[in-house]
Amino acid sequence: MSSIVCTWVPGTTDTIRLTTAKKTLKIKLRQVHALLGRQAVNDLYLRGRHTKTISQEELEKLLNA
């Protein structure tokens, strides 16, 4: 299991910083919705961050998106 944290890239309205233990990526909000679901988008808008524990397979899917 791995933990990921999604936060907004400052100054943007559609770019998300996805941080894992080994890597930091910048992805678009639509990709977050497609890969992590509506709850992740809601958390980003309401709290400014989304944290989730995911399996190794889900992590590989995110990193290769």
Short mmCIF file of C-alpha atoms in Angstrom, two decimals, residues 12-54:
data_model
loop_
_atom_site.label_atom_id
_atom_site.label_comp_id
_atom_site.label_asym_id
_atom_site.label_seq_id
_atom_site.Cartn_x
_atom_site.Cartn_y
_atom_site.Cartn_z
CA THR A 12 -3.78 27.34 -11.58
CA THR A 13 -7.38 26.23 -11.73
CA ASP A 14 -6.92 22.87 -13.42
CA THR A 15 -3.48 21.52 -12.51
CA ILE A 16 -2.91 19.17 -9.59
CA ARG A 17 0.34 18.18 -7.87
CA LEU A 18 0.22 14.45 -7.10
CA THR A 19 2.85 13.41 -4.56
CA THR A 20 3.86 9.83 -3.77
CA ALA A 21 6.70 8.55 -1.62
CA LYS A 22 9.02 8.42 -4.63
CA LYS A 23 7.72 10.91 -7.18
CA THR A 24 5.84 14.18 -7.69
CA LEU A 25 3.73 14.66 -10.81
CA LYS A 26 1.63 17.44 -12.27
CA ILE A 27 -1.63 16.22 -13.78
CA LYS A 28 -4.84 17.85 -14.96
CA LEU A 29 -7.99 17.94 -12.85
CA ARG A 30 -9.88 15.83 -15.42
CA GLN A 31 -7.27 13.07 -14.93
CA VAL A 32 -7.79 13.20 -11.17
CA HIS A 33 -11.53 12.80 -11.72
CA ALA A 34 -11.02 9.89 -14.11
CA LEU A 35 -8.47 8.07 -11.95
CA LEU A 36 -9.49 8.88 -8.37
CA GLY A 37 -13.17 9.78 -8.66
CA ARG A 38 -15.52 12.54 -7.65
CA GLN A 39 -14.56 12.47 -3.98
CA ALA A 40 -10.99 13.47 -4.82
CA VAL A 41 -12.24 16.47 -6.82
CA ASN A 42 -14.63 17.45 -4.02
CA ASP A 43 -11.82 17.28 -1.45
CA LEU A 44 -9.59 19.45 -3.63
CA TYR A 45 -12.24 22.14 -4.00
CA LEU A 46 -13.40 22.07 -0.37
CA ARG A 47 -10.14 21.37 1.51
CA GLY A 48 -7.41 22.07 -1.01
CA ARG A 49 -5.99 18.55 -0.74
CA HIS A 50 -6.91 14.90 -1.11
CA THR A 51 -5.08 12.05 0.61
CA LYS A 52 -5.65 8.41 -0.21
CA THR A 53 -4.02 5.05 0.45
CA ILE A 54 -3.86 3.00 -2.75
#
